[in-house]
PDB file of C-alpha atoms in Angstrom:
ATOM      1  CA  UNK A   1     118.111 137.456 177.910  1.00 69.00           C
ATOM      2  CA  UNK A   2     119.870 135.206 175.304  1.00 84.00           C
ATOM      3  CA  UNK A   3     116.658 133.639 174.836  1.00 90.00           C
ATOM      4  CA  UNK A   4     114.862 137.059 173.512  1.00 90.00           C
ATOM      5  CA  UNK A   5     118.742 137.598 171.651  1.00 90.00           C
ATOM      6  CA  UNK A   6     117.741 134.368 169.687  1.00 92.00           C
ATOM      7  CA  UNK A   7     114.225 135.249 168.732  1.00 93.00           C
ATOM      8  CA  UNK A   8     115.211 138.402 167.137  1.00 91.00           C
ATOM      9  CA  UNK A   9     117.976 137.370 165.148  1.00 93.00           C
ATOM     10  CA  UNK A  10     115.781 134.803 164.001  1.00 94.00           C
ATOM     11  CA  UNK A  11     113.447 137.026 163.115  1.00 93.00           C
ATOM     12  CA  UNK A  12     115.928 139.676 161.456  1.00 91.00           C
ATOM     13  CA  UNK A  13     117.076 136.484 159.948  1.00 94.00           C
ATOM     14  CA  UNK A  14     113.381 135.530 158.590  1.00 94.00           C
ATOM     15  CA  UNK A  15     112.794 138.413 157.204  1.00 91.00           C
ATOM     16  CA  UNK A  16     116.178 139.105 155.202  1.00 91.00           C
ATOM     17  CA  UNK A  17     116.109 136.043 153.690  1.00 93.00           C
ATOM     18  CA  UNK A  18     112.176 136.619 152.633  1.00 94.00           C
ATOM     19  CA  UNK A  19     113.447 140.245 151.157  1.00 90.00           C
ATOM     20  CA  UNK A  20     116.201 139.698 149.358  1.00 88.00           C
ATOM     21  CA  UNK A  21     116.411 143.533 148.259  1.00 86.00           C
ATOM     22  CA  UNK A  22     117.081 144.513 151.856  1.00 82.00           C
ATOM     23  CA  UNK A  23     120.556 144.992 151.720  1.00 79.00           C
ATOM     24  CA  UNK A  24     121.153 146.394 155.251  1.00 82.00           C
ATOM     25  CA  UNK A  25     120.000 146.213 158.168  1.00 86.00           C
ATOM     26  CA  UNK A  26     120.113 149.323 161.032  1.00 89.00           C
ATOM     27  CA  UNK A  27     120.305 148.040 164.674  1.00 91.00           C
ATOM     28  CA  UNK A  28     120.333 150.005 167.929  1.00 89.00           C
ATOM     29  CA  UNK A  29     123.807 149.088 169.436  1.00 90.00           C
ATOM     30  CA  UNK A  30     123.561 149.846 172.778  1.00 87.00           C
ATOM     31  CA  UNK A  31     122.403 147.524 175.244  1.00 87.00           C
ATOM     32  CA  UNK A  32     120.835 143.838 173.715  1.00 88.00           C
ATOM     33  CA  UNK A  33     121.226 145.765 170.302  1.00 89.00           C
ATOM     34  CA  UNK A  34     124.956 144.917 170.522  1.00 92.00           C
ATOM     35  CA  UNK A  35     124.375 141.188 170.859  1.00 93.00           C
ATOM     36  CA  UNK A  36     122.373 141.698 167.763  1.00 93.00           C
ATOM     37  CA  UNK A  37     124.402 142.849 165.482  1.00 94.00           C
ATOM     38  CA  UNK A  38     127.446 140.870 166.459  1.00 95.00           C
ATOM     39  CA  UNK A  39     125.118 137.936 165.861  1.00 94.00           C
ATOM     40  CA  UNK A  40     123.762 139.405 162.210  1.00 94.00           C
ATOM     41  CA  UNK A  41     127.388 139.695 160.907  1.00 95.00           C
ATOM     42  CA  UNK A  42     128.418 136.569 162.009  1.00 95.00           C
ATOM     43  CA  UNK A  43     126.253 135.514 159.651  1.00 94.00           C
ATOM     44  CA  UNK A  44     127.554 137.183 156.805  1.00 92.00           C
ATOM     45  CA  UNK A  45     124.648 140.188 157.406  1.00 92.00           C
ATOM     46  CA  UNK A  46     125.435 143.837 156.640  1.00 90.00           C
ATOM     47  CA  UNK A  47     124.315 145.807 159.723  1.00 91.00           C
ATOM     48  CA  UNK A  48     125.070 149.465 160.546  1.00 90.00           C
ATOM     49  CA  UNK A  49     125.194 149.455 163.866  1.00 92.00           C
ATOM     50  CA  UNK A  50     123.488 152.903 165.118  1.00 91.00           C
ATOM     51  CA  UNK A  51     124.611 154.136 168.868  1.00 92.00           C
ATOM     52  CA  UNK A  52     122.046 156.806 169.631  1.00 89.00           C
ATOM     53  CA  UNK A  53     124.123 158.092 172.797  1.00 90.00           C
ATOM     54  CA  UNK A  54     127.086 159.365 170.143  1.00 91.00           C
ATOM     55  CA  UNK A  55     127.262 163.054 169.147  1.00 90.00           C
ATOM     56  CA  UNK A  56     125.290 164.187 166.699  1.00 88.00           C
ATOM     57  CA  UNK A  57     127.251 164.357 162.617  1.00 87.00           C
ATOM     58  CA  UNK A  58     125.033 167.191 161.988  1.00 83.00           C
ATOM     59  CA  UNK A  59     124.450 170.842 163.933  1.00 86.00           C
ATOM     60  CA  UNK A  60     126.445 169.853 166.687  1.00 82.00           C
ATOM     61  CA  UNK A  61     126.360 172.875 168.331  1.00 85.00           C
ATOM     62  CA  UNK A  62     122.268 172.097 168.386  1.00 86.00           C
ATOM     63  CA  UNK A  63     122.039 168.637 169.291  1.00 90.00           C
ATOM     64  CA  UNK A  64     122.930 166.660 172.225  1.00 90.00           C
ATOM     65  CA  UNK A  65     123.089 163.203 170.390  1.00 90.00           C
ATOM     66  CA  UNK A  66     122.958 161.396 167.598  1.00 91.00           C
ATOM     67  CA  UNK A  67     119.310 160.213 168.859  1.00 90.00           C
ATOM     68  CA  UNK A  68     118.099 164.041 168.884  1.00 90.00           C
ATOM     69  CA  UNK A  69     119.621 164.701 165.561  1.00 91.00           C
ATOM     70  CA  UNK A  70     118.045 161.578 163.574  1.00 90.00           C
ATOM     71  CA  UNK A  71     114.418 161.696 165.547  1.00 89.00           C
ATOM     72  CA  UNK A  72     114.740 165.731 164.078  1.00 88.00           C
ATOM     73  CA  UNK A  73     115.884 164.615 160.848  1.00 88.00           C
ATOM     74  CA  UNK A  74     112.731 161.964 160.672  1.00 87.00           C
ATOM     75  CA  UNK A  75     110.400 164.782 162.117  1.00 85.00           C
ATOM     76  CA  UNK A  76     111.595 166.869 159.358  1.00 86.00           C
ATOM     77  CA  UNK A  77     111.147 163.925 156.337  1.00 85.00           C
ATOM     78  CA  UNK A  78     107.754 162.808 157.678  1.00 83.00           C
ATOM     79  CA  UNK A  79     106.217 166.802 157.503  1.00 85.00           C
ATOM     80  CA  UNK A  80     107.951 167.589 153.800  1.00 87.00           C
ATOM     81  CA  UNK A  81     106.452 163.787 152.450  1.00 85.00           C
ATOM     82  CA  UNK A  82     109.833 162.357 151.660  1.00 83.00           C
ATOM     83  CA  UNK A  83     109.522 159.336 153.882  1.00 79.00           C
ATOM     84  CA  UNK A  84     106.089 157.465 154.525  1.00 80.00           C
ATOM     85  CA  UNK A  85     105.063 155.609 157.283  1.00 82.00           C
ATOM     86  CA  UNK A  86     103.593 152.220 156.846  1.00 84.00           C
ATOM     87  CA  UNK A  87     100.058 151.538 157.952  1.00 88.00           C
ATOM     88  CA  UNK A  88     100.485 150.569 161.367  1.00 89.00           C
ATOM     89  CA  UNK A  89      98.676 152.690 164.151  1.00 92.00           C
ATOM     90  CA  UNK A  90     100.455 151.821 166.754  1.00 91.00           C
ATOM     91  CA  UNK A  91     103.864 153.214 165.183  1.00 90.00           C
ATOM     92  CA  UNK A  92     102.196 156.288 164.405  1.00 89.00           C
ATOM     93  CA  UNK A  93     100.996 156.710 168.146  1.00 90.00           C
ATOM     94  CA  UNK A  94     104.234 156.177 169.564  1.00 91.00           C
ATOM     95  CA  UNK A  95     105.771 158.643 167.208  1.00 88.00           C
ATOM     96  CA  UNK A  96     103.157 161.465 168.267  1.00 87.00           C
ATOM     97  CA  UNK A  97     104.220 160.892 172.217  1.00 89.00           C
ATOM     98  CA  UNK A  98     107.599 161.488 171.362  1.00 86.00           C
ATOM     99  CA  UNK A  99     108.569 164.621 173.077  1.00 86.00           C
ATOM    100  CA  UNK A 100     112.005 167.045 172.796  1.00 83.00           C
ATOM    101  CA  UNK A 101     113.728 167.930 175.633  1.00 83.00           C
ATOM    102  CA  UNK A 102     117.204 169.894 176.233  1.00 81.00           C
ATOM    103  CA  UNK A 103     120.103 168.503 177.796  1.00 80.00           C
ATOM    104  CA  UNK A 104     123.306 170.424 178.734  1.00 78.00           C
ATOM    105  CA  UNK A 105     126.436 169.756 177.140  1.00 78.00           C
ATOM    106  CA  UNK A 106     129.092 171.930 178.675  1.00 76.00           C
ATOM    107  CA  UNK A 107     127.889 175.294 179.326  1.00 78.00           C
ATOM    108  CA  UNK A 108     125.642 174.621 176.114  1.00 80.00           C
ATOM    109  CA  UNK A 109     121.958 173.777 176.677  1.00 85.00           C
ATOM    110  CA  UNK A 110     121.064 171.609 173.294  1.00 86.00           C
ATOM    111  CA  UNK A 111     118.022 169.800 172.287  1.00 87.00           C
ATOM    112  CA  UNK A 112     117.660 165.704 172.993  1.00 89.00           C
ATOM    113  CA  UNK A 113     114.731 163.328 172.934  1.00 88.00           C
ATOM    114  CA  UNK A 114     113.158 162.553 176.464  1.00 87.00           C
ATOM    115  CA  UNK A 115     114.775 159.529 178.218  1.00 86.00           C
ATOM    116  CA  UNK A 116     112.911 155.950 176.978  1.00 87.00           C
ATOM    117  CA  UNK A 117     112.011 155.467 181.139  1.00 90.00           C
ATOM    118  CA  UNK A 118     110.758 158.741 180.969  1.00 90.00           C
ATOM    119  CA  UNK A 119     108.517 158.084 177.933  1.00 90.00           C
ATOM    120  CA  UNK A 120     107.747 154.577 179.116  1.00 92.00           C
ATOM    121  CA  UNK A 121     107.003 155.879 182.705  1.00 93.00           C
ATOM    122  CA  UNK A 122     104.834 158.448 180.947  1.00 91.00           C
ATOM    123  CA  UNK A 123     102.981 156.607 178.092  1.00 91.00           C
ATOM    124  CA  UNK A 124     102.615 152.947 179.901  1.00 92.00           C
ATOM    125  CA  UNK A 125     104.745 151.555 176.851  1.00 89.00           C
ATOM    126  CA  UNK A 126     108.550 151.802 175.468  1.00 89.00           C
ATOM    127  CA  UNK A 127     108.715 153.141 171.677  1.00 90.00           C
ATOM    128  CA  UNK A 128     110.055 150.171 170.078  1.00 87.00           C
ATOM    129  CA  UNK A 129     108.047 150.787 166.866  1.00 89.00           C
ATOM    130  CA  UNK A 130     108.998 154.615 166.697  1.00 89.00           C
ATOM    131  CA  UNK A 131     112.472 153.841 166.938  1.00 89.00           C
ATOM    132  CA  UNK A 132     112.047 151.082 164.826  1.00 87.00           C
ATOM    133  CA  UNK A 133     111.334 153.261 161.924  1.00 87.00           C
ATOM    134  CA  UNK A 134     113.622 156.370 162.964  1.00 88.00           C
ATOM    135  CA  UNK A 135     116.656 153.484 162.404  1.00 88.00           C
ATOM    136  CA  UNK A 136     115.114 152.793 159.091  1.00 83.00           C
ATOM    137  CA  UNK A 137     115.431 156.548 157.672  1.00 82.00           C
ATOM    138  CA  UNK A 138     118.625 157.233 159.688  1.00 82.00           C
ATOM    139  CA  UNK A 139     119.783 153.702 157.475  1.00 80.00           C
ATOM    140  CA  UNK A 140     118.591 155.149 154.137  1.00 76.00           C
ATOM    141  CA  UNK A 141     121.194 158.105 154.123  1.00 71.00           C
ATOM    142  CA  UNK A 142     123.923 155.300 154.144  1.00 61.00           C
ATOM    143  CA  UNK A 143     122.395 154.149 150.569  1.00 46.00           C
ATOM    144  CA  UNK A 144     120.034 151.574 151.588  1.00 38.00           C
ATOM    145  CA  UNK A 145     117.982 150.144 148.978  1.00 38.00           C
ATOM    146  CA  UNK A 146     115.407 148.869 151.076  1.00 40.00           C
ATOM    147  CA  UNK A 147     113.958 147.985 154.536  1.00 42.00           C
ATOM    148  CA  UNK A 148     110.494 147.107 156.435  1.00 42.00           C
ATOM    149  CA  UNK A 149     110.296 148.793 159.322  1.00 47.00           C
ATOM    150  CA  UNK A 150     107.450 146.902 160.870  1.00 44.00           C
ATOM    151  CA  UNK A 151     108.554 144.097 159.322  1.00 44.00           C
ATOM    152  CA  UNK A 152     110.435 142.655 162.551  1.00 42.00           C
ATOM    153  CA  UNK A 153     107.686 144.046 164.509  1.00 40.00           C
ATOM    154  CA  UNK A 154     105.262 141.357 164.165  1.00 43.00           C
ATOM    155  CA  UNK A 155     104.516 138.162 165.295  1.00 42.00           C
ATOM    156  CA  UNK A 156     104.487 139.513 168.698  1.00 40.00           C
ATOM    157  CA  UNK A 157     108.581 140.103 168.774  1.00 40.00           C
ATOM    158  CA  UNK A 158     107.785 143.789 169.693  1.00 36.00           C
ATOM    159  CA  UNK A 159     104.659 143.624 170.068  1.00 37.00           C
ATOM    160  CA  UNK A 160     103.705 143.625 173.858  1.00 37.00           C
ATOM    161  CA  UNK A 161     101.087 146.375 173.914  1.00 33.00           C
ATOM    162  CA  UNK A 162      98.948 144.840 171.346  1.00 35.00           C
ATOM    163  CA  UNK A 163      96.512 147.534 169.669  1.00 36.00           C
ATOM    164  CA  UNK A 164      94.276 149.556 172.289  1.00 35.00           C
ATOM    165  CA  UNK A 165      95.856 152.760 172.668  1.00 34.00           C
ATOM    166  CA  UNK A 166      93.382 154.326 174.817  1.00 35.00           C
ATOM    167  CA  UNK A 167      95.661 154.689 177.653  1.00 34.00           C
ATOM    168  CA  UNK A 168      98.268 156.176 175.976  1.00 33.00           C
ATOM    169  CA  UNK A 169      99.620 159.908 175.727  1.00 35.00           C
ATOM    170  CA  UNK A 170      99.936 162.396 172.901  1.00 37.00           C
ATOM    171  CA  UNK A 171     101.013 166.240 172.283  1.00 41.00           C
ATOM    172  CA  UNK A 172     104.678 165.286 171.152  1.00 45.00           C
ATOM    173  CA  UNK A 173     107.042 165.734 168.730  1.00 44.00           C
ATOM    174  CA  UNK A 174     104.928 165.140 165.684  1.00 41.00           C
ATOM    175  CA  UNK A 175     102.369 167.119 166.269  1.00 39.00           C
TER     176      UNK A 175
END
């Protein structure tokens, strides 16, 4: 809805402005995401708009998408220590449900990241915080300085499922 559009450019907006060293911004383009970042450069924001549904830049012949390639890359920065996590439990939970799957491409079978219905059908909750911070490494290899990636989550603009996790899955990608 326009009305949820508004609230988190606002937000985006809030938070830029209180973090002047964030230089970029990385913004899921599909979907409301496009509404976003249309909005963020019209006023005067630098956004790198990220389409998750585009082939992947790197071992094509492996991955299915973009999304598979940068959730892999992330999987692989989180387990050598080159890219911390903030301190938020709920991030880190959604990030452990994430499972791989394999998608065909041609006569190729190639590895992808389950479906967000699947995972939300499956956990009870979407991964908004998990892909939250996946955008933020995926941003850093096109030289950002700096960005928050819970930043935007609070103050309830993401944050539906509020803190008990009890319900929720685990087993995936992470661990």
């Amino acid at each position: 809805s326009s009305d949820l559009l508004v609230l988190i450019v606002g937000k985006a907006i809030e938070i830029l402005k209180a973090n002047p060293s964030i230089m970029r911004i990385a913004v899921d383009a599909i979907g409301i995401g496009a509404g976003i970042v249309d909005m963020l450069r019209a006023n005067g924001y630098e956004v790198l708009a990220v389409n998750v549904a585009e082939p992947a830049t790197w071992k094509e012949d492996y991955f299915l998408n973009l999304k598979a390639q940068i959730y892999w890359e992330f999987k692989d920065r989180i387990e050598a220590g080159t890219f911390a996590l903030p301190d938020d439990k709920l991030m880190r939970e959604q990030i452990e449900a994430l499972k791989p799957d394999f998608g065909m491409s041609g006569h190729r079978v190639k590895v992808k990241i389950e479906d967000k219905e699947k995972y939300k059908k499956r956990t009870g909750y979407s991964p908004d915080r998990a892909e939250a911070a996946i955008l933020c490494l995926h941003a850093t290899k096109f030289a950002v300085e700096s960005f928050i990636p819970n930043a935007y989550l609070q103050d309830g603009v993401y944050g539906e499922y509020g803190e008990d996790s009890s319900e929720r899955s685990s087993g995936g990608m992470f661990r």
